Amino acid sequence: MEGALIARDRVGVQDFVLLDSHTSETAFLNNLRKRYQENLIYTYIGTLLVSVNPYQELDIYTMTQMQLYRGVNFFELPPHLYAIADNAYRLMCSEYNNHFILISGESGAGKTEASKKILQYYAVTCPTTEQLQVVRDRLLLSNPVLEAFGNAKTLRNDNSSRFGKYMDIQFDFKGAPVGGHILSYLIEKSRVVHQNHGERNFHIFYQLLEGGEKELLGWLGLERNPQKYAYLIQGKCAKVFSINDKNDWKIVRKAFSIIDFTERDLQHLFGIVASVLHLGNIQFEEDSNGHSIIRDGTQIKWISKLLGAHLSILQEALTHRKIEARSEEVLSPLNVDMAFYARDAVAKAIYGRTFTWLVNKINNSLANKDSTRKTVIGLLDIYGFEVLDTNSFEQFCINYCNEKLQQLLIEMTLKAEQEEYKLEGIEWEQIPYFNNKIICDLVEEKHKGIISILDEECLRPGEATDLSFLEKLEEKVGDHAHFVTRKLADQKTRKSIDWVDFRLLHYAGEVTYSAVGFLEKNNDLLYRNLKEVLCNSKNGIIRECFLLSELDNRRRPETVATQFKNSLTSLIEILMSKEPSYVRCIKPNELKEPGKFDDFLIRHQVKYLGLMEHLRVRRAGFAYRRKYEIFLQRYKSLCPATWPNWNGPAAEGVEKLIKHLGYKPEEYKLGRTKIFIRFPKTLFATEDAFELRKYILVSRLQAKYKGRLGKREFKKKRDAAIKLEACWRGVLARKAAKKRSWAVQIIRKFIKGFINRKKPLCPEDVEFVRLVQYNYLMKLRDHLPKNVLDKSWLQPPSILEEVSEMLQNMCIRNLVRKYCQGVPPERKVQLEQKVVTSAVFRGKKEGYQQSINQPFMDTRLKESDLNPRVLQLIQGEKIKYVTPVIKYDRNGFKARERLLVLTQASACVVEMAKIKQKIDYSTLKGISTSNLSDGIVVIHVPEDNKQKGDAILHCEHIFETVTKLCMLANKQNLVKVVQGSLRFRVGSGKEGTMVFTVGQEPQVFKAKNGQLTVVSTQMSS
């Protein structure tokens, strides 16, 4: 706990005893707020635990948390409900005495949840066997059953306990839970017949209707709709979204099976629950004599069936009252109001006694039959101090209970303080405190107390009313300092008290009670004839609750207040015989919102829970106390004499330590086993000094430890490195030896292979041959020809010449195939023409090499450039090629500009609009040209009357024109490349000669000898 003090400014102190301003309510609330805002819902006042409802699930109830708090010193860990539970358990086991944990607070503060968490903690952490597991399950599952029958939705809480519960958990000598026992106090029976707006009846009614099986509801005569039952709709909130009645019904049904309820028990129990609902729907009407009658008998028939009562007797009992006059019994008819009163009284009586039977049934299932001595831990989940807008008889009883418990708390706290002082040999200083015995006596004193006066008024003959009760109070206790009525109050106070009210000044403040209904609720009478019906019931539970012996007892039963006082006295005696632990539950806001801290509401609860009073008692002596060993162990580093080890007695060590720290005599006392520190500021100063010292020590420790770790790590690494080096050298040596051995074998093998390489493949040379093949193929892969024109090829070894040749052919074919696949159609036509040109002129005519790179044109002149007359003369023949030429006449060889038009079927020499000569390809005899660079071409025609002789033409593009002509004529073999001269036909029967020579300038002329001479220039190679 001391370790958390360093963060006290942010999260507050874990123990209110350590507050500097312990008398300031504001300081108390500020500390509570700081912790609540950090989701720290638990805070101590000494050994008392203050719990603030978080209204959300917090991760502080896990199995890990349970194990963390198990067997740990109370103040060693932060405040927690588990610390309270574990401390009580450990003290019980070690000292073999009984304990109780008192859980109190107002509705919605989390009392029921706290008791569940404590039960769960014991279920998980206590030793167990398979047999004990049954007891443990029954202990845990008794809660859902009691909540179903004893809890209800109120304005403040959706699961408010409407009864007080004290549960004893029995443990054997090993500390294992072996049984339990439950006592219940003041079940709020009036809720069965009446609920305030916004509230509901007990959960079981809604669970049965919502979750009950269809067959069960049919057997009980119930419908699933709660709106149809008068006892369930007075609060106008039968359906609540935050409550899952259907799911809760399943849990209750499971609990019944584990707690050992038989099917017959459940049949009778559900029959009683249903009969209460049917009772609420009975309506009375007035007959002509003013007496009550039941016209609709549907509901009473169901009640008769479910309770096993005779129909006519039950009907008579609800509408008549049996009056005994001496030895005679007279039936007196009831009026409508009295009939409704009788009906509600039956409902309350049935439900109240059934609840008592239920508790007893659970106790039977929890009972341990072993007679050996047991120790117990009691859990008291009791209603907290209640101050409502209108406070009635129930609030009076509840607040009386809280007065008694507050008295017990203060007395036991003071007793514990005194005993500790006595044990430690410290002088006890009288502590002033408000002793609320004066208020308890005002309520419970014999003959003079409010309860006695109330009983007298209920029992006295004559007409007693709530006002007459109030007058009696004014008469008998009017002079009491803590009692006031309107009549007794001063002028200022009188305005806030009604004529039917009285006010008590409790330890927690003033509470005004309305006396209306006090007599009726205290009497809680059930007419004799109704009791007779119930005593003769065939329902097993009702028969156990209403014994026939009651009819023989003529004494008036004890009033509710007296019963409650007696049971409370018995409870106080039980608690006084046990060692106490306390849990005070606080509700932070009315809206059930997480994180919201309502100062006004919490201040009110702090007051009526008596927390400031308890804190004042705890702080009247010493704020902090610890055993010498624990104190010295924590703070010994603050004194050179005690650090690092103290070898003497712990008390002497602590004495040296506090002298070194400079404690003043009034700040502390030294007991036999403990040091007592009076002021929190002294402890805070010590803790702050320890925190500073801790940083210094930790720094030194870290430096030393890091140095030691570094040295250790270095040595470890050095040893590892040496070992690794030695191992690695060995590995490398073995690897090198192995490699050398392998190399020798390989070299030997390849030498043999080289020697025998010329021989056929055999085991001796196969490795060498494979290597040669592999090396050659790997090299060849990087030296393959990149295109068709690349003729390079890697020289193969002699043994691979044949393979190399095959691979070269395959490679060339592959390159050619790839090249051909990549050639476009236009380019293909060009290449086809170039191939023909190559076949005709390659190596035969000058200028061929220069023409290779020059692409051929489709035509030199467009069809639109021709005279339309020529196109008419050509008629339907498709024109393939047109080029300008110079034609040399046969007479004198004069040069004439003409056009050569090549069609699909013929070659035409055209002059303007005339076709001068038309040569069909079928009649073409040959095509001649020289081997020189001139552009002369001679087209030879046959000797007939149609042709005038061979056509002598000069073309600028000789290679293109001749190629086109021979391809269209499909007569490539008729092209002749001549040298020196050639003969041509001039006319019919006449021939001429053409001579080709080389000169300075190109020219064509007729020589003196009559021959046509063609001069061309010499082309550079």
Coordinates of C-alpha atoms in Angstrom, one line a residue, residues 91 103 616 715 744 802 994:
L91 CA -7.6 -15.3 10.1
I103 CA -22.1 -5.4 3.5
R616 CA -12.6 9.9 13.2
K715 CA 33.6 -13.8 -21.4
V744 CA 42.7 -35.8 -57.5
E802 CA 29.1 -33.5 -87.0
M994 CA 23.7 -2.3 -131.1

